[in-house]
Coordinates of C-alpha atoms and ligand atoms in Angstrom, one line a residue:
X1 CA -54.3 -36.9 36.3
X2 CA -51.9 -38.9 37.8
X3 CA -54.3 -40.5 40.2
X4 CA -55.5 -42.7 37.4
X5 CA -51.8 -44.1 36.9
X6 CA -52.0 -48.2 38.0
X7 CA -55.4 -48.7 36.8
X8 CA -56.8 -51.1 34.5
X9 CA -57.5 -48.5 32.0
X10 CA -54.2 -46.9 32.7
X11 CA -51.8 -48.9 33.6
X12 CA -48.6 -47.5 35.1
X13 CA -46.1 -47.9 32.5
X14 CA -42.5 -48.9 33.4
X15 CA -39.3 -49.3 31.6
X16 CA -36.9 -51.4 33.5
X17 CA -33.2 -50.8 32.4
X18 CA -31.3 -54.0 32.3
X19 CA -32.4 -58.0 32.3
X20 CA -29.9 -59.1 35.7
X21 CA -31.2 -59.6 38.9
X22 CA -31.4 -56.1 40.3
X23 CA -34.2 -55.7 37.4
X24 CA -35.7 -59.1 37.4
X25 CA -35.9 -58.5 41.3
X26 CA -37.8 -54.9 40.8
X27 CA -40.5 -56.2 37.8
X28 CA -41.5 -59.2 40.4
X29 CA -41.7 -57.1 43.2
X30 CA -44.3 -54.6 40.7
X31 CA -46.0 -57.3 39.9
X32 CA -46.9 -58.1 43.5
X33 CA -48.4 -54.8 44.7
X34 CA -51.8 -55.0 43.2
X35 CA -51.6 -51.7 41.2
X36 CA -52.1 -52.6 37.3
X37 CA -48.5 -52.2 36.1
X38 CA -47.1 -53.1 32.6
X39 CA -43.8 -53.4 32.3
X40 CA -40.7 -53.6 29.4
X41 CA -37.6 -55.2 30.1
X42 CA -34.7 -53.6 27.6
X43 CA -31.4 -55.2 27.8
X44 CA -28.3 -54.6 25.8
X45 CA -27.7 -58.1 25.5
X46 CA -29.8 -60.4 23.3
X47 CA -29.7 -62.9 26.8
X48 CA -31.4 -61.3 30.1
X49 CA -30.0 -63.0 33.5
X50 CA -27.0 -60.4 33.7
X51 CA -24.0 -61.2 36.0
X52 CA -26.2 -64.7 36.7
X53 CA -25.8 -66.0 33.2
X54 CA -22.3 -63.9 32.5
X55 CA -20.8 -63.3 36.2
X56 CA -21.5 -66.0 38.4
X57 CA -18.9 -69.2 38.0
X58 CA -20.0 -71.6 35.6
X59 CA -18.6 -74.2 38.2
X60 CA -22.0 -72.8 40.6
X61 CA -24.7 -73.7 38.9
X62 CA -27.0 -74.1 42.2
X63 CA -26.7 -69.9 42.3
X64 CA -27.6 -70.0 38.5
X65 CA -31.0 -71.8 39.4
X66 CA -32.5 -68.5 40.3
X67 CA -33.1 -68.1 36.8
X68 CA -35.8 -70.0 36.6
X69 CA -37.5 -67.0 39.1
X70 CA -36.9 -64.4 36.5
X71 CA -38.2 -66.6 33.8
X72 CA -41.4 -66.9 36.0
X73 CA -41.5 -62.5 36.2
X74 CA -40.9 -62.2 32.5
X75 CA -43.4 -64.6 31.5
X76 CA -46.4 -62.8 33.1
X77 CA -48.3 -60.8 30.1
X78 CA -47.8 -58.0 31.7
X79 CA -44.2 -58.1 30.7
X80 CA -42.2 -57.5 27.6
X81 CA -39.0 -57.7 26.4
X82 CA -36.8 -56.2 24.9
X83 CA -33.0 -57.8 24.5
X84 CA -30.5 -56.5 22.1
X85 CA -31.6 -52.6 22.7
X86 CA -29.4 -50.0 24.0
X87 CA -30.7 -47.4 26.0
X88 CA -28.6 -44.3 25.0
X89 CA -28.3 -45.7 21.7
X90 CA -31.0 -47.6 20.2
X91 CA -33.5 -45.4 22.1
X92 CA -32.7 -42.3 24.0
X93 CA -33.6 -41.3 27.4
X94 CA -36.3 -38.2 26.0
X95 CA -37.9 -41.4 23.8
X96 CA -38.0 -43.2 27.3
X97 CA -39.8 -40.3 28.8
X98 CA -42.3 -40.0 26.1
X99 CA -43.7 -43.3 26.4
X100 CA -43.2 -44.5 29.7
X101 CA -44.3 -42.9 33.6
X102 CA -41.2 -44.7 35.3
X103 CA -37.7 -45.7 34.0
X104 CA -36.1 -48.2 36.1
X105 CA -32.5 -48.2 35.8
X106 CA -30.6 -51.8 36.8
X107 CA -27.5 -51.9 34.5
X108 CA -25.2 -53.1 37.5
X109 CA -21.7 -52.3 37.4
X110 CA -20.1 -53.2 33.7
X111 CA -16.5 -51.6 34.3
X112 CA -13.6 -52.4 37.0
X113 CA -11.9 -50.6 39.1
X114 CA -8.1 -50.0 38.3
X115 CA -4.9 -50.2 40.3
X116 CA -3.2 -47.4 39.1
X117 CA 0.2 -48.9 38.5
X118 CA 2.7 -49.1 35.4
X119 CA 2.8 -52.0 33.5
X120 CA -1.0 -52.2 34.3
X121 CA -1.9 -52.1 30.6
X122 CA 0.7 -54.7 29.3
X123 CA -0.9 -57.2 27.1
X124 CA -2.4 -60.3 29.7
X125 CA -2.7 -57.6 32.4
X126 CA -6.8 -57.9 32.3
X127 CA -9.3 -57.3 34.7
X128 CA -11.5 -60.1 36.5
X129 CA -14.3 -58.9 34.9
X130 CA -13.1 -58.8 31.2
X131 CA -11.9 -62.5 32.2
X132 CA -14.8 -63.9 33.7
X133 CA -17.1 -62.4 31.1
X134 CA -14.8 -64.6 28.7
X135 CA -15.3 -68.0 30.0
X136 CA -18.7 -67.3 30.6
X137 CA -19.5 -66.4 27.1
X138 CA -20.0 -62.5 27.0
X139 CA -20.3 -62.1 23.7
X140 CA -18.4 -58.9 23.7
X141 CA -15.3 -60.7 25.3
X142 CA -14.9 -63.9 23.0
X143 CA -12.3 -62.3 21.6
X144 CA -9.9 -61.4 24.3
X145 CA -6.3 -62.3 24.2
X146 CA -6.1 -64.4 27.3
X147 CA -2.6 -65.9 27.3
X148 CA -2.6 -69.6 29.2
X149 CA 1.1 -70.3 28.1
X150 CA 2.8 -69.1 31.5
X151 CA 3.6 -70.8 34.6
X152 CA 2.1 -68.5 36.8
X153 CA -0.9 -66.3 37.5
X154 CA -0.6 -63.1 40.0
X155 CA -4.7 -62.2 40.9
X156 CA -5.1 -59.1 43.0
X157 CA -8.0 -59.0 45.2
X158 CA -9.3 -61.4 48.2
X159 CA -13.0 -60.9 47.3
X160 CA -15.3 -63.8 45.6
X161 CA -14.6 -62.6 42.4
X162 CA -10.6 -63.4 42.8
X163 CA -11.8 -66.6 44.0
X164 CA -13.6 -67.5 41.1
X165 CA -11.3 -66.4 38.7
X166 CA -8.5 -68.4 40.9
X167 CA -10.5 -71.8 40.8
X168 CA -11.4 -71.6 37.2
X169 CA -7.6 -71.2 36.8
X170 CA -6.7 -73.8 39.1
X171 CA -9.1 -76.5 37.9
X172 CA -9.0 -79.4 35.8
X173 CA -10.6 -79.8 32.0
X174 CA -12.9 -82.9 33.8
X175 CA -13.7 -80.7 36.7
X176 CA -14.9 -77.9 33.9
X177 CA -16.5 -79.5 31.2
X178 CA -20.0 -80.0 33.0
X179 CA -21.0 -76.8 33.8
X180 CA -21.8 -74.2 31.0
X181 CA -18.2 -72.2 30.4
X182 CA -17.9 -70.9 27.2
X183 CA -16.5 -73.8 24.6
X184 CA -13.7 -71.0 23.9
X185 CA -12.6 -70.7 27.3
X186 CA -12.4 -74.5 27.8
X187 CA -10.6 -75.1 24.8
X188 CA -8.2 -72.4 25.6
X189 CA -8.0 -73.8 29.7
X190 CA -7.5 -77.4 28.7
X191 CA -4.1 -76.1 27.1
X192 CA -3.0 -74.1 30.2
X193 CA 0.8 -74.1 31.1
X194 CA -0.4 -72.1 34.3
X195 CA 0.8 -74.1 37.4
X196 CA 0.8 -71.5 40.5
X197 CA -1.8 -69.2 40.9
X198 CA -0.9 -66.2 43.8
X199 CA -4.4 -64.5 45.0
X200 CA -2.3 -61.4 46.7
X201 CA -4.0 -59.6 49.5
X202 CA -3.1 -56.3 50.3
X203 CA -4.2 -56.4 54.1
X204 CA -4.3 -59.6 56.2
X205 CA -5.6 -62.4 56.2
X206 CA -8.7 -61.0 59.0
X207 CA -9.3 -58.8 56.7
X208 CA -10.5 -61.2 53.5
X209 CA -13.4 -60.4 51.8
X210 CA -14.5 -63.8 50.4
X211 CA -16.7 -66.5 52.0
X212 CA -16.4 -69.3 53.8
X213 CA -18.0 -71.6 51.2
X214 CA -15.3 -70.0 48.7
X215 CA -12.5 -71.0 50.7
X216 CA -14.1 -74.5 51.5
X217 CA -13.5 -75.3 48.1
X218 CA -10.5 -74.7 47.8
X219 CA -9.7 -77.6 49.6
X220 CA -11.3 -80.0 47.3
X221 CA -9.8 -79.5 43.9
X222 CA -8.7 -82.3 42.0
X223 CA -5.7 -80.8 40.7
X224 CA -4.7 -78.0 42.9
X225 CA -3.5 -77.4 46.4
X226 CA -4.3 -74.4 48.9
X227 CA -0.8 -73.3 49.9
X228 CA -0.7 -70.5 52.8
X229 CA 2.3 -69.4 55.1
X230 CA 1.6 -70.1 58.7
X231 CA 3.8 -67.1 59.8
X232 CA 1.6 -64.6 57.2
X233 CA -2.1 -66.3 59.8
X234 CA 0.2 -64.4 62.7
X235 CA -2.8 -61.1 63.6
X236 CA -2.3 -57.8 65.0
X237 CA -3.5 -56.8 67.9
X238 CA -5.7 -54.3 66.0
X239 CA -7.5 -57.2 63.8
X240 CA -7.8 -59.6 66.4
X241 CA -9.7 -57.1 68.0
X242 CA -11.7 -56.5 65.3
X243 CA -12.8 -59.9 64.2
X244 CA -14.0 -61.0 67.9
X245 CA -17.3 -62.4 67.2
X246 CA -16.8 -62.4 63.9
X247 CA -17.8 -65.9 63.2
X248 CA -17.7 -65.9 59.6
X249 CA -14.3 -64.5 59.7
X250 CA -12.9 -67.4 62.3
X251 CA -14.3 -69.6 59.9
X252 CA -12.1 -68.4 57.0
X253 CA -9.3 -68.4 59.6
X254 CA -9.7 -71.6 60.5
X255 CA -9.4 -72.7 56.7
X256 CA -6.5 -70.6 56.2
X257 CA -5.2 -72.6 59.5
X258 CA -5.9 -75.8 58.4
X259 CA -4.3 -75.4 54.9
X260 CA -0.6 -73.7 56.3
X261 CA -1.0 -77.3 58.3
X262 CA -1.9 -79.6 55.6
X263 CA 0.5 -78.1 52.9
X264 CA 1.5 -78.9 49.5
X265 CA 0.1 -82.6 49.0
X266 CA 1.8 -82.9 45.6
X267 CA -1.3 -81.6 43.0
X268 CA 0.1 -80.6 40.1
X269 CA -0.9 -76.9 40.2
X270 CA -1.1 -74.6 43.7
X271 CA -3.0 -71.9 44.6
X272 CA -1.0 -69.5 46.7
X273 CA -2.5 -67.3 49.3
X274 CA -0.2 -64.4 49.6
X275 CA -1.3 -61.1 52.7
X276 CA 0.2 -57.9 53.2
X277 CA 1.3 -57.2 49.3
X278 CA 0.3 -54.4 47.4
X279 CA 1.3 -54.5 44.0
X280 CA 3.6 -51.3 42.7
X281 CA 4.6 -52.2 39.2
X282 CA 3.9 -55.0 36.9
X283 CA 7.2 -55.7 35.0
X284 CA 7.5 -56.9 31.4
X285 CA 9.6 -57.6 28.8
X286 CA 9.4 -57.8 25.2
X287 CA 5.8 -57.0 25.8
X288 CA 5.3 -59.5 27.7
X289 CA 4.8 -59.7 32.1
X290 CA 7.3 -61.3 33.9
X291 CA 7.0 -60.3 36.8
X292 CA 5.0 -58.5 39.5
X293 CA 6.9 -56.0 42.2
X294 CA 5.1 -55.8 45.2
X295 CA 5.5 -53.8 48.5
X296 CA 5.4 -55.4 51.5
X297 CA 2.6 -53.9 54.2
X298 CA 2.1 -53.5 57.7
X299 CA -1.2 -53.0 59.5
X300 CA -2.4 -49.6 60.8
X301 CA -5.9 -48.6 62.3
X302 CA -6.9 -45.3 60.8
X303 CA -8.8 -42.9 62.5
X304 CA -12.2 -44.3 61.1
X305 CA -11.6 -47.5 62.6
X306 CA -10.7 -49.1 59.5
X307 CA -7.4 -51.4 59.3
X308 CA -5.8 -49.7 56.6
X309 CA -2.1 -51.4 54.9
X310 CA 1.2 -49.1 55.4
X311 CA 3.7 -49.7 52.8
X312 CA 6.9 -50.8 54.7
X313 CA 9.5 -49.8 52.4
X314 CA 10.3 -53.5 51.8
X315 CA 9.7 -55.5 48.3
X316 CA 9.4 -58.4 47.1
X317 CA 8.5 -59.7 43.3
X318 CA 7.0 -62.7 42.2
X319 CA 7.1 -64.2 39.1
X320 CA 3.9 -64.6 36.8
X321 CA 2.6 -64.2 32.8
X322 CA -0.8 -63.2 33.4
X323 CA -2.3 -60.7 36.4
X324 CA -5.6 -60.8 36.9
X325 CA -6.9 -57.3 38.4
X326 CA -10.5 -58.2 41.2
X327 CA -10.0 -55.0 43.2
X328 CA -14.0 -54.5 42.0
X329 CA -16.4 -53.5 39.6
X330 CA -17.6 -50.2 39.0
X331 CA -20.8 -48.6 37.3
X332 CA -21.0 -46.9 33.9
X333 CA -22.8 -44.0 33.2
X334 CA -26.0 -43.8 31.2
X335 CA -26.5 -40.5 28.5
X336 CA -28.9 -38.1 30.1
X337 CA -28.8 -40.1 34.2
X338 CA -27.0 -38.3 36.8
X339 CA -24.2 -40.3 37.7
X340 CA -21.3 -40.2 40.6
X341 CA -18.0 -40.8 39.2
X342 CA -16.5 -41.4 42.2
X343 CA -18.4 -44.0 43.8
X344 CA -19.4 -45.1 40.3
X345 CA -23.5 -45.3 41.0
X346 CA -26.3 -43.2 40.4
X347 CA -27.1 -40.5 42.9
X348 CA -30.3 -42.1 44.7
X349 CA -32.6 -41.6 47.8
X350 CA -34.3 -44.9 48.4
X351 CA -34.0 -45.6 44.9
X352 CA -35.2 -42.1 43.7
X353 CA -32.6 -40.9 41.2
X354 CA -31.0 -37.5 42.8
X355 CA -30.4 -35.0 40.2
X356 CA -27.1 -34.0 41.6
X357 CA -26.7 -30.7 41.0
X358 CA -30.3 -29.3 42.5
X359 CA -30.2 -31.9 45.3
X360 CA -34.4 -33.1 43.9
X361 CA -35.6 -36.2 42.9
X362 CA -35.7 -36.6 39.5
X363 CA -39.2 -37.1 38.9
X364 CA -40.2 -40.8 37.8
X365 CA -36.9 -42.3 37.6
X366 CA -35.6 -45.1 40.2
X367 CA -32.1 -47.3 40.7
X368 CA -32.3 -50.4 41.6
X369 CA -28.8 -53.0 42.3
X370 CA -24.7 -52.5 41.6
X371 CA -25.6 -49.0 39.8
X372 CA -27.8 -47.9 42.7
X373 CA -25.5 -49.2 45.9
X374 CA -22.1 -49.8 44.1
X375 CA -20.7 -53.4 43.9
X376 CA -21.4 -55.4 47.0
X377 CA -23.1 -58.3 47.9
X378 CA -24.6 -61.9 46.8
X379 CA -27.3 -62.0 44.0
X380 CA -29.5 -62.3 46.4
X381 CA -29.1 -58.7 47.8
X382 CA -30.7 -57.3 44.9
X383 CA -34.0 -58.2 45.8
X384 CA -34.5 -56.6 49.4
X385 CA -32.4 -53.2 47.8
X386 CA -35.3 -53.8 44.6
X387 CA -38.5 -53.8 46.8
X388 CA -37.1 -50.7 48.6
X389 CA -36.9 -48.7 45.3
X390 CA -40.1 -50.5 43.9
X391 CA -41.9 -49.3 47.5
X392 CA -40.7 -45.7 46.5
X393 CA -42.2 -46.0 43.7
X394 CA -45.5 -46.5 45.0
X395 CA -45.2 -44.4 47.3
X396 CA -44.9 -41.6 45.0
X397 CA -47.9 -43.2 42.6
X398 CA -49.8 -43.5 45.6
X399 CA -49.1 -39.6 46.6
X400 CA -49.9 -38.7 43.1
X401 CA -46.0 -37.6 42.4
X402 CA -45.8 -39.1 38.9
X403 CA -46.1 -37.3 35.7
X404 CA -47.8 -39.4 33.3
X405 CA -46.2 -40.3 30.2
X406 CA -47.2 -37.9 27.0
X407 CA -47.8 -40.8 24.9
X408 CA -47.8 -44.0 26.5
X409 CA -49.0 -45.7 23.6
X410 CA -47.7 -49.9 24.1
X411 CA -46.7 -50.0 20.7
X412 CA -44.9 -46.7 20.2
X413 CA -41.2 -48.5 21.5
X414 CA -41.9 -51.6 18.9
X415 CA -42.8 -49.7 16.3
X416 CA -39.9 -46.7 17.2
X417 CA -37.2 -49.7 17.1
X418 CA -38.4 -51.0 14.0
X419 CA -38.5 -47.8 12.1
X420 CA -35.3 -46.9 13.6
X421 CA -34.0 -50.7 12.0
X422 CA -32.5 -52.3 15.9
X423 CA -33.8 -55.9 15.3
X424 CA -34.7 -56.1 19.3
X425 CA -35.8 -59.8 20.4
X426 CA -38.2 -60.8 22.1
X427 CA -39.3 -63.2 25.4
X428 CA -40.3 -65.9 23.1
X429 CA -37.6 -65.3 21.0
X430 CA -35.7 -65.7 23.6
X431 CA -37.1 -69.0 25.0
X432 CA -35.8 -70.8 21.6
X433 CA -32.1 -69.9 21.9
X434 CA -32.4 -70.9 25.4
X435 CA -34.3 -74.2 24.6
X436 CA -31.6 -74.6 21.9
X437 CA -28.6 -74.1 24.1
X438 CA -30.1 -76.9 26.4
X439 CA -30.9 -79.0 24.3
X440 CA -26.7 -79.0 23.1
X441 CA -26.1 -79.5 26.8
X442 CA -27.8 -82.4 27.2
X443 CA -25.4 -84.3 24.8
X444 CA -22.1 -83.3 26.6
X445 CA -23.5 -83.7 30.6
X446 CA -23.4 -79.9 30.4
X447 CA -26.9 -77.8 31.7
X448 CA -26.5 -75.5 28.5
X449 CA -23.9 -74.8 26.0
X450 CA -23.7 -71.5 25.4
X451 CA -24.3 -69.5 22.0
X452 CA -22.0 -66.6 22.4
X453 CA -22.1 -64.5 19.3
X454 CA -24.9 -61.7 18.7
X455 CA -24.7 -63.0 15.2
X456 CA -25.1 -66.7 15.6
X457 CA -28.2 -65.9 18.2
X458 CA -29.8 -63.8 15.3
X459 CA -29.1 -66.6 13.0
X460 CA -30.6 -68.8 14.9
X461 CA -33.7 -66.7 15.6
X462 CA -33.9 -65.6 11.4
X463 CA -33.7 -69.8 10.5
X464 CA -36.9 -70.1 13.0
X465 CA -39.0 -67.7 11.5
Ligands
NAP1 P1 -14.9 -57.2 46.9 O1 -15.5 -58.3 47.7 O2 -15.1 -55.8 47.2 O3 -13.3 -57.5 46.9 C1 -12.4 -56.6 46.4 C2 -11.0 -57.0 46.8 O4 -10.1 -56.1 46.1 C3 -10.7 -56.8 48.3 O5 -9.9 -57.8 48.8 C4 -10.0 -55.4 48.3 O6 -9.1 -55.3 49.4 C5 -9.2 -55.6 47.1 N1 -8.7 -54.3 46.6 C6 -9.4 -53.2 46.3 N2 -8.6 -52.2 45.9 C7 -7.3 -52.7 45.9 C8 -6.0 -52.2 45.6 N3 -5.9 -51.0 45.1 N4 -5.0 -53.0 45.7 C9 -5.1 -54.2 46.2 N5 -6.3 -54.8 46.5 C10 -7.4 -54.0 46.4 O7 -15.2 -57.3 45.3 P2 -15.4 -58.6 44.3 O8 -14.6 -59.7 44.7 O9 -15.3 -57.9 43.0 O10 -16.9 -59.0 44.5 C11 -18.0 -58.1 44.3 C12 -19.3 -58.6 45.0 O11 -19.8 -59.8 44.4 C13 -19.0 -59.0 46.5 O12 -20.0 -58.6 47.3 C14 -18.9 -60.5 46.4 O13 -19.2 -61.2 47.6 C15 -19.9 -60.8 45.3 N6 -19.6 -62.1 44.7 C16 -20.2 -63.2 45.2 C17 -19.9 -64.5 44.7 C18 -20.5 -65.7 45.4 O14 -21.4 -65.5 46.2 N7 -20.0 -66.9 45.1 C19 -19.1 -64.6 43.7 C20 -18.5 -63.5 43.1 C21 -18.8 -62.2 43.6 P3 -9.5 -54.3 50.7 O15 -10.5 -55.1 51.5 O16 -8.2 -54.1 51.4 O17 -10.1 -53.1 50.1

C-alpha cells in the first residue's frame, strides 16, 4: 500500500506542527523532492513566522526579511493553512493520525529555563522570553506587568537573547519607533526611568555566548554606553587556552577591550557588562526588587573539559527594579508526543520521533527545530536540521515504512474544525491582516505595525468577509 504514498493520485499527506522557521524550513524542503506532497501548516497563533515575527529584535529587521521565503513555501497550492488551531486542543493527535501519513512537529521552544533562586517569582522578575514576546506583540503577553519606573535592570544571561533584551532597554524612543515593536511596548519604553542595565555573566568574559555583531552594536547607541571593567577582561590560564584560534571569540574580546578603554562617554543610560556573578537571591521589599545578591565566581576546568564557575564564598549585590531571566528557552510538551523533560525536546533519531520507553521510531512522526535539537543557534540553523528530518522522511516513504492514513480525506480537518466551532484562518486570510499591518506602517516610517490581539485580527478578518 504504502508504495503508492507521493503520487499524484495519492499524495503524501503531511501535517506540519507550527508556522516558524523550523516548519516553514521542512514544507520547502518537501516541496523540493519531487514526490507529490500536500501539506497543512497548523499554528496556534493566528500569525505564522514564529520567533521571526515574535522573537527576533524588532530593531533587526534584515533577519526578519526571511519571511518573505516562507510566504513563497506557503503560497504554493500544495499548501494550506491553518493559524489559530491548537494541536492538543482544537484537534487531537489520534484526529492527526486519521487524516494525515506524517505529523511534523516544529513548535520550537515556548517556555524558559529557570534559575532556581528565591525572590525569582517577585513581581518584575520575568523571563527574556515573556519580555521579548511583549514588545514584539505576542498576543498572549500584551498584558504583562512590565515595570519601567526603576533605575536599574539586572539581565542574567550573555547569550543573544540577553543582548536583545539589553538594547531594547538601553535604546532611545527615536532609535525604536521605526521598526515594528509593539505600540504597547513603545509607549510603555518611551516612559522608562531605567538608566543602568547590568547583563551579569556567570563565567568570563571567554566564555560569552553572543556574537560579534551583538556586541558591535553596542557601541553605537545613541543613548547608551558599553561600560566593562578592564580587571574583569584579565583570563585564566584555562580559557586562554581554550579560546586559541577561536576567532570569533578574540573578536568579542577585542570589543570588550576596546570599551574598558573608551569608558563612560557621558550617555545618559549605561549598559554594564558584569563576569563571574551568579545570582543567589533576588531581594525585595514591599513586593517590590531592590536588589539582586550575587556570588562572586572563580573559573575551574571540569573533567569534561568544560570551564565550569566555582562559587568563591564572596558576594556582592547590585541594585536594580526589574531582572530579566535569558539563561534559555526550553520546549513544551505536546499531549500524546514523547517528550524529554530534561533536555526539554522530543526524543528523535534524525528527526524520527523515539518513543522513549521501547527505544522505536514512532512510525510517521518527525521533529524538526528548538523542539527537536533544544535551543541553539541562528534562524538559519533550522533549515539544514529541517532537510535532515525531511530526508528521513523520504527515506522511509521511499523504503515503504509509512502507514497510510485511514482517511486522508483533504477536507476532513476543515470540516472537523468547523463542526468542532475553532474559527481557524486561513493563508489568504492571512495575507489581509498582514497587508493591513503594512499598510499602518507606511504612515509612521515603520515596515508594519503590529495587530496584537486574537480578537482585533478576527475582527478584522469578520469586517472583510
Ligand atoms: P544561550 O546562547 O544559550 O545563552 C544562555 C546564557 O545563559 C549563557 O550565557 C549561559 O551561561 C547563561 N546561563 C544559563 N544558565 C544560567 C544560570 N543558571 N545562571 C546564570 N547564567 C546562566 O541562549 P539565548 O541567549 O537564549 O539564545 C538562544 C539561541 O538563539 C542562541 O543560539 C542564540 O544565538 C540565538 N539568538 C540569535 C540571535 C541573533 O542572531 N541575533 C538573537 C537572539 C537569539 P553559560 O554559558 O555559563 O551556560
Amino acid at each position: 500500500m504504502s508504495e503508492k504514498l507521493g503520487t499524484a493520485e495519492r499524495p503524501l499527506r503531511v501535517a506540519v506542527i507550527g508556522a516558524g522557521p523550523a516548519g516553514f524550513y521542512a514544507a520547502e524542503a518537501m516541496l523540493k523532492e519531487g514526490y507529490v506532497v500536500t501539506i497543512d501548516i497548523f499554528e496556534r497563533l493566528i500569525a505564522p513566522h514564529g520567533l521571526v515575527r515574535y522573537g527576533v529584535a524588532p530593531d533587526h529587521q534584515n533577519i526578519k526579511a526571511v519571511s518573505k521565503v516562507y510566504d513563497r513555501t506557503v503560497a504554493n497550492p500544495a499548501v494550506r493553512y491553518f493559524g489559530n488551531v491548537e494541536v492538543g486542543k482544537d484537534i487531537t493527535h489520534d484526529e492527526l493520525k486519521r487524516h494525515y501519513d506524517v505529523i511534523f512537529y516544529a513548535t520550537g521552544a515556548q517556555s524558559d529555563r529557570r534559575l532556581g533562586i528565591p525572590g525569582e517569582d517577585l513581581p518584575n522578575s520575568l523571563s527574556a522570553t515573556e519580555f521579548v514576546a511583549w514588545y514584539n506583540g505576542h498576543p498572549d503577553f500584551k498584558d504583562l506587568p512590565v515595570d519601567l519606573s526603576c533605575e536599574a535592570a539586572i539581565v542574567v544571561g550573555v547569550g543573544n537573547v540577553a543582548m536583545d533584551v539589553a538594547r531594547i532597554l538601553a535604546k532611545s524612543v527615536k532609535e525604536l519607533e521605526c521598526t515594528d515593536i509593539a505600540d504597547h511596548a513603545l509607549a510603555a519604553l518611551a516612559k522608562s526611568n531605567i538608566k543602568d542595565i547590568y547583563i551579569i555573566a556567570r563565567r568570563g568574559p571567554a566564555q560569552v555566548k553572543f556574537t560579534n555583531a551583538e556586541i558591535r552594536e553596542m557601541g553605537h547607541l545613541e543613548i547608551a554606553d558599553p561600560i566593562v571593567l578592564e580587571q574583569e577582561l584579565k583570563l585564566d590560564r584555562a580559557s586562554s587556552a581554550a579560546i586559541e584560534g577561536d576567532i570569533a571569540m578574540q573578536k568579542n574580546l577585542d570589543y570588550l577591550r576596546a570599551y574598558a578603554e573608551i569608558g563612560a562617554t557621558g550617555k545618559p543610560r549605561r549598559v554594564h557588562f558584569r563576569f563571574l556573578l551568579s545570582p543567589v537571591e533576588i531581594i525585595g521589599q514591599d513586593g517590590k526588587i531592590v536588589a539582586v545578591k550575587m556570588e562572586k565566581n572563580e573559573l575551574r576546568p571540569s573533567v569534561s573539559g568544560d570551564i565550569k564557575a566555582t562559587g568563591t564564598g564572596k558576594y556582592e549585590t547590585i541594585e536594580a527594579g526589574l531582572v530579566l531571566r535569558s539563561v534559555g528557552y526550553k520546549g513544551v510538551p505536546i499531549e500524546g508526543v514523547p517528550f524529554d523533560k530534561r533536555s526539554g525536546v522530543i526524543p528523535n533519531e534524525v528527526g524520527r520521533v523515539i518513543d522513549p520507553e521501547t527505544g522505536k521510531v514512532v512510525t510517521g512522526e518527525y521533529v524538526a527545530g528548538w523542539i527537536k535539537r533544544g535551543p541553539t543557534g541562528v534562524i538559519g540553523t533550522n533549515k539544514p536540521d529541517a532537510i535532515e528530518s525531511v530526508n528521513s522522511m523520504f527515506e522511509d516513504l521511499q523504503k515503504g515504512k509509512l502507514t497510510p492514513a485511514p482517511e486522508p480525506d483533504p477536507d476532513a480537518t476543515p470540516a472537523l474544525l468547523k463542526a468542532r466551532g475553532v474559527r481557524y484562518v486561513t493563508k489568504d486570510e492571512w495575507k489581509l491582516i498582514d497587508a493591513k499591518e503594512i499598510e499602518e506602517g507606511k504612515a509612521r516610517c515603520r515596515p508594519r505595525v503590529k495587530i496584537v490581539e486574537r480578537e482585533a485580527m478576527l475582527a478584522l478578518l469578520n469586517g472583510a468577509s
